[in-house]
PDB file of C-alpha atoms and ligand atoms in Angstrom:
ATOM      1  CA  MET A 268       2.913 -20.647   2.177  1.00  0.00           C
ATOM      2  CA  ARG A 269      -0.224 -18.561   2.499  1.00  0.00           C
ATOM      3  CA  ILE A 270      -2.937 -17.261   0.202  1.00  0.00           C
ATOM      4  CA  GLY A 271      -3.515 -13.517  -0.115  1.00  0.00           C
ATOM      5  CA  ILE A 272      -6.470 -11.942  -1.890  1.00  0.00           C
ATOM      6  CA  ASP A 273      -6.893  -8.346  -2.971  1.00  0.00           C
ATOM      7  CA  LEU A 274     -10.592  -7.640  -3.431  1.00  0.00           C
ATOM      8  CA  GLY A 275     -10.666  -4.361  -5.347  1.00  0.00           C
ATOM      9  CA  GLY A 276     -13.149  -2.294  -7.291  1.00  0.00           C
ATOM     10  CA  THR A 277     -11.925  -3.529 -10.682  1.00  0.00           C
ATOM     11  CA  LYS A 278     -10.268  -6.878  -9.979  1.00  0.00           C
ATOM     12  CA  ILE A 279     -10.006  -9.723  -7.517  1.00  0.00           C
ATOM     13  CA  GLU A 280      -6.402 -10.877  -7.403  1.00  0.00           C
ATOM     14  CA  GLY A 281      -5.209 -13.934  -5.528  1.00  0.00           C
ATOM     15  CA  ILE A 282      -1.670 -15.124  -4.876  1.00  0.00           C
ATOM     16  CA  VAL A 283       0.114 -17.951  -3.184  1.00  0.00           C
ATOM     17  CA  LEU A 284       2.964 -16.417  -1.214  1.00  0.00           C
ATOM     18  CA  ARG A 285       5.934 -18.464  -0.110  1.00  0.00           C
ATOM     19  CA  ASN A 286       7.462 -17.607   3.289  1.00  0.00           C
ATOM     20  CA  ASP A 287      10.494 -16.051   1.591  1.00  0.00           C
ATOM     21  CA  GLY A 288       8.186 -13.522  -0.092  1.00  0.00           C
ATOM     22  CA  GLU A 289       8.088 -15.172  -3.528  1.00  0.00           C
ATOM     23  CA  ILE A 290       4.761 -15.287  -5.313  1.00  0.00           C
ATOM     24  CA  ILE A 291       4.403 -18.770  -6.767  1.00  0.00           C
ATOM     25  CA  HIS A 292       0.846 -18.634  -8.147  1.00  0.00           C
ATOM     26  CA  LYS A 293      -1.252 -15.701  -9.238  1.00  0.00           C
ATOM     27  CA  LEU A 294      -4.865 -15.524 -10.442  1.00  0.00           C
ATOM     28  CA  ARG A 295      -6.893 -12.509 -11.391  1.00  0.00           C
ATOM     29  CA  VAL A 296     -10.542 -12.021 -12.350  1.00  0.00           C
ATOM     30  CA  PRO A 297     -12.484  -8.801 -12.966  1.00  0.00           C
ATOM     31  CA  THR A 298     -14.752  -7.666 -10.118  1.00  0.00           C
ATOM     32  CA  ARG A 299     -18.351  -8.010 -11.222  1.00  0.00           C
ATOM     33  CA  GLY A 300     -19.399  -5.391  -8.706  1.00  0.00           C
ATOM     34  CA  GLU A 301     -23.158  -5.000  -9.180  1.00  0.00           C
ATOM     35  CA  TYR A 302     -24.266  -7.841  -6.936  1.00  0.00           C
ATOM     36  CA  TYR A 303     -22.757  -8.883  -3.635  1.00  0.00           C
ATOM     37  CA  GLU A 304     -23.644 -12.558  -4.214  1.00  0.00           C
ATOM     38  CA  VAL A 305     -21.698 -12.553  -7.485  1.00  0.00           C
ATOM     39  CA  ILE A 306     -18.630 -11.032  -5.808  1.00  0.00           C
ATOM     40  CA  LEU A 307     -18.894 -13.625  -3.044  1.00  0.00           C
ATOM     41  CA  ASP A 308     -19.112 -16.518  -5.548  1.00  0.00           C
ATOM     42  CA  ASP A 309     -16.186 -15.190  -7.619  1.00  0.00           C
ATOM     43  CA  LEU A 310     -14.122 -14.688  -4.471  1.00  0.00           C
ATOM     44  CA  ALA A 311     -14.790 -18.224  -3.188  1.00  0.00           C
ATOM     45  CA  ALA A 312     -14.091 -19.754  -6.628  1.00  0.00           C
ATOM     46  CA  LEU A 313     -10.762 -17.936  -6.909  1.00  0.00           C
ATOM     47  CA  ILE A 314      -9.660 -19.079  -3.437  1.00  0.00           C
ATOM     48  CA  GLN A 315     -10.729 -22.667  -4.142  1.00  0.00           C
ATOM     49  CA  SER A 316      -8.827 -22.787  -7.407  1.00  0.00           C
ATOM     50  CA  LEU A 317      -5.664 -21.543  -5.657  1.00  0.00           C
ATOM     51  CA  GLN A 318      -6.109 -24.153  -2.912  1.00  0.00           C
ATOM     52  CA  ALA A 319      -6.608 -26.830  -5.599  1.00  0.00           C
ATOM     53  CA  ARG A 320      -3.125 -26.165  -7.005  1.00  0.00           C
ATOM     54  CA  LEU A 321      -1.469 -27.161  -3.730  1.00  0.00           C
ATOM     55  CA  LYS A 322      -1.036 -30.294  -1.655  1.00  0.00           C
ATOM     56  CA  ASP A 323      -1.707 -28.616   1.701  1.00  0.00           C
ATOM     57  CA  HIS A 324      -4.566 -26.450   2.820  1.00  0.00           C
ATOM     58  CA  LEU A 325      -3.308 -22.850   3.184  1.00  0.00           C
ATOM     59  CA  SER A 326      -4.400 -19.950   5.412  1.00  0.00           C
ATOM     60  CA  VAL A 327      -6.260 -17.202   3.573  1.00  0.00           C
ATOM     61  CA  GLY A 328      -6.176 -13.433   4.110  1.00  0.00           C
ATOM     62  CA  ILE A 329      -8.326 -10.941   2.204  1.00  0.00           C
ATOM     63  CA  GLY A 330      -7.685  -7.227   1.713  1.00  0.00           C
ATOM     64  CA  THR A 331     -10.766  -5.111   1.011  1.00  0.00           C
ATOM     65  CA  PRO A 332     -11.744  -1.484   0.622  1.00  0.00           C
ATOM     66  CA  GLY A 333     -13.264  -0.135   3.833  1.00  0.00           C
ATOM     67  CA  CYS A 334     -13.200  -2.378   6.868  1.00  0.00           C
ATOM     68  CA  LEU A 335     -15.080  -4.894   8.934  1.00  0.00           C
ATOM     69  CA  SER A 336     -17.066  -3.121  11.634  1.00  0.00           C
ATOM     70  CA  THR A 337     -17.389  -4.549  15.140  1.00  0.00           C
ATOM     71  CA  ASN A 338     -21.004  -5.522  14.313  1.00  0.00           C
ATOM     72  CA  GLY A 339     -19.682  -7.916  11.655  1.00  0.00           C
ATOM     73  CA  GLU A 340     -20.727  -5.762   8.691  1.00  0.00           C
ATOM     74  CA  MET A 341     -18.458  -4.099   6.148  1.00  0.00           C
ATOM     75  CA  LYS A 342     -18.303  -0.285   6.192  1.00  0.00           C
ATOM     76  CA  ASN A 343     -16.594   2.598   4.334  1.00  0.00           C
ATOM     77  CA  CYS A 344     -16.160   0.516   1.137  1.00  0.00           C
ATOM     78  CA  ASN A 345     -16.077   2.736  -1.919  1.00  0.00           C
ATOM     79  CA  ALA A 346     -16.944   1.633  -5.450  1.00  0.00           C
ATOM     80  CA  ILE A 347     -18.000  -1.882  -4.500  1.00  0.00           C
ATOM     81  CA  GLU A 348     -21.144  -3.487  -3.134  1.00  0.00           C
ATOM     82  CA  LEU A 349     -19.878  -4.595   0.257  1.00  0.00           C
ATOM     83  CA  ASN A 350     -21.209  -2.007   2.704  1.00  0.00           C
ATOM     84  CA  GLY A 351     -23.552  -3.499   5.257  1.00  0.00           C
ATOM     85  CA  LYS A 352     -22.707  -7.053   4.136  1.00  0.00           C
ATOM     86  CA  ARG A 353     -21.324  -9.747   6.450  1.00  0.00           C
ATOM     87  CA  LEU A 354     -18.435 -10.587   4.160  1.00  0.00           C
ATOM     88  CA  LEU A 355     -16.218 -12.426   6.647  1.00  0.00           C
ATOM     89  CA  GLU A 356     -19.049 -14.599   7.940  1.00  0.00           C
ATOM     90  CA  ASP A 357     -20.382 -15.318   4.438  1.00  0.00           C
ATOM     91  CA  ILE A 358     -17.053 -16.278   2.890  1.00  0.00           C
ATOM     92  CA  GLU A 359     -16.192 -18.500   5.868  1.00  0.00           C
ATOM     93  CA  ILE A 360     -19.515 -20.327   5.454  1.00  0.00           C
ATOM     94  CA  LYS A 361     -18.847 -20.788   1.737  1.00  0.00           C
ATOM     95  CA  LEU A 362     -15.283 -22.040   2.261  1.00  0.00           C
ATOM     96  CA  GLY A 363     -15.839 -23.958   5.477  1.00  0.00           C
ATOM     97  CA  TYR A 364     -12.795 -22.567   7.280  1.00  0.00           C
ATOM     98  CA  GLU A 365     -11.553 -19.423   9.031  1.00  0.00           C
ATOM     99  CA  VAL A 366     -10.143 -16.534   6.983  1.00  0.00           C
ATOM    100  CA  ARG A 367      -8.874 -13.075   7.947  1.00  0.00           C
ATOM    101  CA  ILE A 368      -9.966  -9.752   6.482  1.00  0.00           C
ATOM    102  CA  GLU A 369      -8.275  -6.363   6.634  1.00  0.00           C
ATOM    103  CA  ASN A 370      -8.531  -2.946   5.093  1.00  0.00           C
ATOM    104  CA  ASP A 371      -6.414  -2.504   1.942  1.00  0.00           C
ATOM    105  CA  ALA A 372      -4.296   0.346   3.369  1.00  0.00           C
ATOM    106  CA  ASN A 373      -3.423  -1.914   6.306  1.00  0.00           C
ATOM    107  CA  CYS A 374      -2.497  -4.673   3.831  1.00  0.00           C
ATOM    108  CA  PHE A 375      -0.283  -2.212   1.957  1.00  0.00           C
ATOM    109  CA  ALA A 376       1.554  -1.270   5.183  1.00  0.00           C
ATOM    110  CA  LEU A 377       1.930  -4.925   6.145  1.00  0.00           C
ATOM    111  CA  SER A 378       3.308  -5.962   2.735  1.00  0.00           C
ATOM    112  CA  GLU A 379       5.987  -3.269   2.842  1.00  0.00           C
ATOM    113  CA  ALA A 380       6.874  -4.047   6.479  1.00  0.00           C
ATOM    114  CA  CYS A 381       7.142  -7.803   5.915  1.00  0.00           C
ATOM    115  CA  TYR A 382       8.754  -8.058   2.480  1.00  0.00           C
ATOM    116  CA  GLY A 383       9.169  -4.592   0.993  1.00  0.00           C
ATOM    117  CA  ALA A 384      10.731  -1.174   1.498  1.00  0.00           C
ATOM    118  CA  ALA A 385      10.461  -1.288   5.303  1.00  0.00           C
ATOM    119  CA  GLN A 386      11.357  -4.926   5.950  1.00  0.00           C
ATOM    120  CA  ASN A 387      14.299  -4.013   8.193  1.00  0.00           C
ATOM    121  CA  ALA A 388      12.316  -1.596  10.346  1.00  0.00           C
ATOM    122  CA  ARG A 389      10.590  -2.420  13.632  1.00  0.00           C
ATOM    123  CA  SER A 390       7.988   0.343  13.310  1.00  0.00           C
ATOM    124  CA  VAL A 391       6.350   1.350  10.051  1.00  0.00           C
ATOM    125  CA  PHE A 392       3.652   3.753   8.977  1.00  0.00           C
ATOM    126  CA  GLY A 393       2.349   2.899   5.522  1.00  0.00           C
ATOM    127  CA  VAL A 394       0.363   5.698   3.990  1.00  0.00           C
ATOM    128  CA  ILE A 395      -1.683   5.801   0.830  1.00  0.00           C
ATOM    129  CA  VAL A 396      -1.737   9.108  -1.024  1.00  0.00           C
ATOM    130  CA  GLY A 397      -3.933   8.517  -4.042  1.00  0.00           C
ATOM    131  CA  THR A 398      -7.673   8.685  -4.648  1.00  0.00           C
ATOM    132  CA  GLY A 399      -7.961   8.755  -0.874  1.00  0.00           C
ATOM    133  CA  CYS A 400      -5.555   8.944   2.065  1.00  0.00           C
ATOM    134  CA  GLY A 401      -5.515   5.754   4.131  1.00  0.00           C
ATOM    135  CA  GLY A 402      -2.815   4.370   6.358  1.00  0.00           C
ATOM    136  CA  GLY A 403      -1.691   1.486   8.510  1.00  0.00           C
ATOM    137  CA  ILE A 404       0.687   1.014  11.432  1.00  0.00           C
ATOM    138  CA  VAL A 405       2.888  -2.081  11.709  1.00  0.00           C
ATOM    139  CA  ILE A 406       5.065  -2.834  14.734  1.00  0.00           C
ATOM    140  CA  ASP A 407       7.378  -5.864  14.682  1.00  0.00           C
ATOM    141  CA  LYS A 408       5.667  -7.041  11.488  1.00  0.00           C
ATOM    142  CA  LYS A 409       2.279  -7.078  13.188  1.00  0.00           C
ATOM    143  CA  LEU A 410      -0.562  -4.788  12.279  1.00  0.00           C
ATOM    144  CA  VAL A 411      -1.701  -2.468  15.062  1.00  0.00           C
ATOM    145  CA  THR A 412      -5.470  -2.827  15.371  1.00  0.00           C
ATOM    146  CA  GLY A 413      -7.863  -1.420  17.916  1.00  0.00           C
ATOM    147  CA  PRO A 414     -11.457  -1.567  19.110  1.00  0.00           C
ATOM    148  CA  ASN A 415     -12.607   0.918  16.455  1.00  0.00           C
ATOM    149  CA  SER A 416     -10.768  -0.684  13.491  1.00  0.00           C
ATOM    150  CA  ILE A 417      -9.373   2.712  12.493  1.00  0.00           C
ATOM    151  CA  SER A 418      -5.736   2.715  13.578  1.00  0.00           C
ATOM    152  CA  GLY A 419      -3.588   4.538  11.050  1.00  0.00           C
ATOM    153  CA  GLU A 420      -6.566   6.240   9.399  1.00  0.00           C
ATOM    154  CA  TRP A 421      -5.005   9.682   9.385  1.00  0.00           C
ATOM    155  CA  GLY A 422      -6.773  10.913   6.199  1.00  0.00           C
ATOM    156  CA  HIS A 423      -9.819  12.184   8.057  1.00  0.00           C
ATOM    157  CA  ASN A 424      -7.940  13.994  10.765  1.00  0.00           C
ATOM    158  CA  CYS A 425      -8.236  17.718  10.346  1.00  0.00           C
ATOM    159  CA  MET A 426      -5.148  19.048   8.605  1.00  0.00           C
ATOM    160  CA  PRO A 427      -2.800  20.926  10.948  1.00  0.00           C
ATOM    161  CA  ALA A 428      -3.602  24.648  11.206  1.00  0.00           C
ATOM    162  CA  ASN A 429      -0.312  25.753   9.706  1.00  0.00           C
ATOM    163  CA  ALA A 430      -0.916  23.559   6.625  1.00  0.00           C
ATOM    164  CA  ARG A 431      -4.443  24.935   6.388  1.00  0.00           C
ATOM    165  CA  ALA A 432      -2.971  28.442   5.997  1.00  0.00           C
ATOM    166  CA  MET A 433      -1.713  27.340   2.570  1.00  0.00           C
ATOM    167  CA  ILE A 434      -5.182  26.837   1.048  1.00  0.00           C
ATOM    168  CA  SER A 435      -7.501  29.538  -0.215  1.00  0.00           C
ATOM    169  CA  GLY A 436     -10.632  28.422   1.653  1.00  0.00           C
ATOM    170  CA  ASP A 437     -12.225  25.600   3.624  1.00  0.00           C
ATOM    171  CA  ARG A 438     -12.543  22.265   1.834  1.00  0.00           C
ATOM    172  CA  GLU A 439     -15.521  20.029   2.415  1.00  0.00           C
ATOM    173  CA  CYS A 440     -14.816  16.323   2.739  1.00  0.00           C
ATOM    174  CA  TYR A 441     -17.269  13.575   1.746  1.00  0.00           C
ATOM    175  CA  CYS A 442     -17.128  12.336   5.341  1.00  0.00           C
ATOM    176  CA  GLY A 443     -19.029  15.440   6.451  1.00  0.00           C
ATOM    177  CA  ARG A 444     -16.129  17.249   8.091  1.00  0.00           C
ATOM    178  CA  ILE A 445     -14.114  20.107   6.634  1.00  0.00           C
ATOM    179  CA  ASN A 446     -10.396  20.363   5.884  1.00  0.00           C
ATOM    180  CA  CYS A 447      -9.613  16.685   6.349  1.00  0.00           C
ATOM    181  CA  ILE A 448      -6.044  15.772   5.369  1.00  0.00           C
ATOM    182  CA  GLU A 449      -7.524  13.870   2.421  1.00  0.00           C
ATOM    183  CA  THR A 450      -8.996  17.094   0.966  1.00  0.00           C
ATOM    184  CA  LEU A 451      -5.440  18.377   0.671  1.00  0.00           C
ATOM    185  CA  LEU A 452      -3.199  15.371   0.020  1.00  0.00           C
ATOM    186  CA  SER A 453      -5.314  13.149  -2.235  1.00  0.00           C
ATOM    187  CA  GLY A 454      -4.927  13.440  -6.003  1.00  0.00           C
ATOM    188  CA  ARG A 455      -8.077  15.527  -6.082  1.00  0.00           C
ATOM    189  CA  GLY A 456      -6.697  17.727  -3.295  1.00  0.00           C
ATOM    190  CA  LEU A 457      -3.558  18.436  -5.307  1.00  0.00           C
ATOM    191  CA  SER A 458      -5.690  19.256  -8.369  1.00  0.00           C
ATOM    192  CA  MET A 459      -7.751  21.692  -6.295  1.00  0.00           C
ATOM    193  CA  SER A 460      -4.624  23.406  -4.980  1.00  0.00           C
ATOM    194  CA  TYR A 461      -3.341  23.775  -8.525  1.00  0.00           C
ATOM    195  CA  PHE A 462      -6.681  25.187  -9.638  1.00  0.00           C
ATOM    196  CA  ASP A 463      -6.669  27.652  -6.711  1.00  0.00           C
ATOM    197  CA  ALA A 464      -3.210  28.876  -7.702  1.00  0.00           C
ATOM    198  CA  THR A 465      -3.548  28.969 -11.499  1.00  0.00           C
ATOM    199  CA  GLY A 466      -7.223  28.710 -12.470  1.00  0.00           C
ATOM    200  CA  GLU A 467      -6.336  25.664 -14.556  1.00  0.00           C
ATOM    201  CA  GLN A 468      -7.858  22.205 -14.059  1.00  0.00           C
ATOM    202  CA  LEU A 469      -5.193  19.472 -14.233  1.00  0.00           C
ATOM    203  CA  SER A 470      -4.981  15.970 -12.780  1.00  0.00           C
ATOM    204  CA  ALA A 471      -2.306  15.116 -10.205  1.00  0.00           C
ATOM    205  CA  VAL A 472      -0.444  13.122 -12.884  1.00  0.00           C
ATOM    206  CA  GLU A 473      -0.469  16.089 -15.275  1.00  0.00           C
ATOM    207  CA  ILE A 474       0.779  18.432 -12.567  1.00  0.00           C
ATOM    208  CA  ALA A 475       3.651  16.044 -11.760  1.00  0.00           C
ATOM    209  CA  GLU A 476       4.517  15.715 -15.465  1.00  0.00           C
ATOM    210  CA  ARG A 477       4.592  19.487 -15.938  1.00  0.00           C
ATOM    211  CA  ALA A 478       6.777  19.926 -12.860  1.00  0.00           C
ATOM    212  CA  GLU A 479       9.182  17.324 -14.301  1.00  0.00           C
ATOM    213  CA  LYS A 480       9.424  19.381 -17.480  1.00  0.00           C
ATOM    214  CA  GLY A 481      10.369  22.492 -15.483  1.00  0.00           C
ATOM    215  CA  PHE A 482       6.994  24.273 -15.644  1.00  0.00           C
ATOM    216  CA  LYS A 483       7.232  26.780 -12.762  1.00  0.00           C
ATOM    217  CA  PRO A 484       3.584  26.932 -11.534  1.00  0.00           C
ATOM    218  CA  ALA A 485       3.498  23.112 -11.330  1.00  0.00           C
ATOM    219  CA  GLN A 486       6.815  23.037  -9.467  1.00  0.00           C
ATOM    220  CA  ALA A 487       5.570  25.685  -7.028  1.00  0.00           C
ATOM    221  CA  CYS A 488       2.372  23.697  -6.436  1.00  0.00           C
ATOM    222  CA  LEU A 489       4.322  20.491  -5.745  1.00  0.00           C
ATOM    223  CA  GLU A 490       6.605  22.354  -3.344  1.00  0.00           C
ATOM    224  CA  ILE A 491       3.532  23.455  -1.370  1.00  0.00           C
ATOM    225  CA  TYR A 492       2.167  19.896  -1.541  1.00  0.00           C
ATOM    226  CA  ALA A 493       5.479  18.535  -0.164  1.00  0.00           C
ATOM    227  CA  ASP A 494       5.306  21.057   2.666  1.00  0.00           C
ATOM    228  CA  GLN A 495       1.694  20.100   3.463  1.00  0.00           C
ATOM    229  CA  LEU A 496       2.648  16.421   3.438  1.00  0.00           C
ATOM    230  CA  ALA A 497       5.554  17.214   5.780  1.00  0.00           C
ATOM    231  CA  HIS A 498       3.207  19.034   8.181  1.00  0.00           C
ATOM    232  CA  CYS A 499       0.775  16.099   8.195  1.00  0.00           C
ATOM    233  CA  LEU A 500       3.452  13.389   8.519  1.00  0.00           C
ATOM    234  CA  ALA A 501       5.061  15.304  11.388  1.00  0.00           C
ATOM    235  CA  THR A 502       1.895  14.739  13.427  1.00  0.00           C
ATOM    236  CA  VAL A 503       2.278  10.992  12.797  1.00  0.00           C
ATOM    237  CA  ILE A 504       5.954  11.079  13.789  1.00  0.00           C
ATOM    238  CA  ASN A 505       5.085  12.918  17.007  1.00  0.00           C
ATOM    239  CA  MET A 506       2.523  10.217  17.825  1.00  0.00           C
ATOM    240  CA  ILE A 507       4.145   6.915  16.881  1.00  0.00           C
ATOM    241  CA  ASP A 508       7.715   7.836  15.902  1.00  0.00           C
ATOM    242  CA  PRO A 509       8.060   5.195  13.164  1.00  0.00           C
ATOM    243  CA  GLU A 510      11.449   4.177  11.817  1.00  0.00           C
ATOM    244  CA  VAL A 511      10.098   4.208   8.280  1.00  0.00           C
ATOM    245  CA  ILE A 512       7.175   5.847   6.504  1.00  0.00           C
ATOM    246  CA  VAL A 513       6.365   4.138   3.197  1.00  0.00           C
ATOM    247  CA  LEU A 514       4.301   6.126   0.721  1.00  0.00           C
ATOM    248  CA  GLY A 515       1.877   4.267  -1.525  1.00  0.00           C
ATOM    249  CA  GLY A 516      -0.894   5.154  -3.977  1.00  0.00           C
ATOM    250  CA  GLY A 517      -0.680   7.197  -7.173  1.00  0.00           C
ATOM    251  CA  LEU A 518       1.076  10.228  -5.701  1.00  0.00           C
ATOM    252  CA  SER A 519       3.862   8.074  -4.270  1.00  0.00           C
ATOM    253  CA  ASN A 520       5.220   8.011  -7.862  1.00  0.00           C
ATOM    254  CA  ILE A 521       6.276  11.674  -7.570  1.00  0.00           C
ATOM    255  CA  ALA A 522      10.025  11.232  -7.117  1.00  0.00           C
ATOM    256  CA  SER A 523      10.714  14.747  -5.801  1.00  0.00           C
ATOM    257  CA  LEU A 524       8.673  14.045  -2.641  1.00  0.00           C
ATOM    258  CA  TYR A 525      11.391  11.753  -1.254  1.00  0.00           C
ATOM    259  CA  LYS A 526      13.867  14.624  -1.356  1.00  0.00           C
ATOM    260  CA  ARG A 527      11.652  17.535  -0.370  1.00  0.00           C
ATOM    261  CA  VAL A 528       9.451  16.048   2.376  1.00  0.00           C
ATOM    262  CA  PRO A 529      12.372  14.909   4.610  1.00  0.00           C
ATOM    263  CA  ALA A 530      13.958  18.347   4.194  1.00  0.00           C
ATOM    264  CA  LEU A 531      10.716  20.086   5.206  1.00  0.00           C
ATOM    265  CA  LEU A 532       9.815  17.849   8.182  1.00  0.00           C
ATOM    266  CA  ARG A 533      12.169  19.046  10.871  1.00  0.00           C
ATOM    267  CA  PRO A 534      10.448  22.317  11.938  1.00  0.00           C
ATOM    268  CA  HIS A 535       7.189  20.449  12.566  1.00  0.00           C
ATOM    269  CA  VAL A 536       8.565  17.514  14.556  1.00  0.00           C
ATOM    270  CA  PHE A 537       9.005  18.000  18.281  1.00  0.00           C
ATOM    271  CA  ASN A 538      12.693  17.158  18.228  1.00  0.00           C
ATOM    272  CA  ASP A 539      15.933  18.695  17.012  1.00  0.00           C
ATOM    273  CA  GLN A 540      16.529  15.865  14.517  1.00  0.00           C
ATOM    274  CA  VAL A 541      14.345  13.549  12.447  1.00  0.00           C
ATOM    275  CA  HIS A 542      15.610  10.015  11.840  1.00  0.00           C
ATOM    276  CA  THR A 543      12.409   8.651  10.270  1.00  0.00           C
ATOM    277  CA  ARG A 544      13.045   7.599   6.663  1.00  0.00           C
ATOM    278  CA  ILE A 545      10.431   8.342   4.014  1.00  0.00           C
ATOM    279  CA  VAL A 546      10.663   5.819   1.221  1.00  0.00           C
ATOM    280  CA  PRO A 547       8.858   4.740  -1.960  1.00  0.00           C
ATOM    281  CA  PRO A 548       7.037   1.403  -1.995  1.00  0.00           C
ATOM    282  CA  THR A 549       8.560  -1.828  -3.310  1.00  0.00           C
ATOM    283  CA  PHE A 550       5.252  -3.283  -4.457  1.00  0.00           C
ATOM    284  CA  GLY A 551       2.832  -1.534  -6.749  1.00  0.00           C
ATOM    285  CA  ASP A 552      -0.377  -3.290  -7.530  1.00  0.00           C
ATOM    286  CA  ALA A 553       0.667  -6.486  -5.750  1.00  0.00           C
ATOM    287  CA  SER A 554       0.857  -4.967  -2.254  1.00  0.00           C
ATOM    288  CA  GLY A 555      -2.802  -5.688  -1.411  1.00  0.00           C
ATOM    289  CA  ALA A 556      -2.548  -9.423  -2.030  1.00  0.00           C
ATOM    290  CA  ILE A 557       0.909  -9.754  -0.435  1.00  0.00           C
ATOM    291  CA  GLY A 558      -0.233  -7.852   2.667  1.00  0.00           C
ATOM    292  CA  ALA A 559      -3.388  -9.979   2.896  1.00  0.00           C
ATOM    293  CA  ALA A 560      -1.231 -13.131   2.901  1.00  0.00           C
ATOM    294  CA  CYS A 561       0.764 -11.577   5.769  1.00  0.00           C
ATOM    295  CA  LEU A 562      -2.358 -11.425   7.955  1.00  0.00           C
ATOM    296  CA  TRP A 563      -1.311 -14.951   8.981  1.00  0.00           C
ATOM    297  CA  GLU A 564       2.167 -15.135  10.430  1.00  0.00           C
ATOM    298  CA  HIS A 565       4.536 -17.630   9.009  1.00  0.00           C
TER     299      HIS A 565
HETATM  300 ZN1   ZN B 819     -12.949  13.509   5.794  1.00  0.00          ZN
END
């Protein structure tokens, strides 16, 4: 058994995961995000109360927004007071033992590769298409990590030129670059594309609902979105050739993507056939905590 924690912008969720993938305890508290010290105390208290329910001491993994930089400080965390803080060091001091920390998109990929939609695959790309576009690469149920802590972070690659031809003008990204994949494939990106085409401001969820009901402009917009996603995933397939790509995040709920994206991939992949499967996630909200528990092998 292992403990997995999902430290998010609205909640801190902790689970005890059995080696067969069953969750046997679950605790959740709201994230009181204004002060780092409060988050740290809440986090430590939650872990200690999970440990207290068990006979043995368990390994602990924590999934967070952003990631731990090589200088020991957290970076790229949105909506939560962690940036610049030495979270790993501080929580280890509080608990008195070693823990592991990973980015939440990496935890998502790991959860699906170990116990979810991609559990029979050797190579997996887990990709979040939601508020942002993160990703993680898992090979043989192990996360691929590198010296820059950014493996799988495809969202801030520039979108391929042929996908860029489908938008009306350059899109500025908060990271300072233009035309990042995230400016196109995030929920906001889809909304912008719909606005460009129709002059109407709708959320990604509303666009998907209208397409479901047979509303033509929404269907046309989703078809373009599927094509853009196919272009961008093809670059991943050409690089790491994963057996399975699992979609996560809010836009992974759009059922038509699992039919259209595979059909649109082939022309953009440098091969005459594409065997990579694109599948919906098994875990919704729970993927962060499950993936965090998987940071320690069983
Ligand atoms: Zn960017």
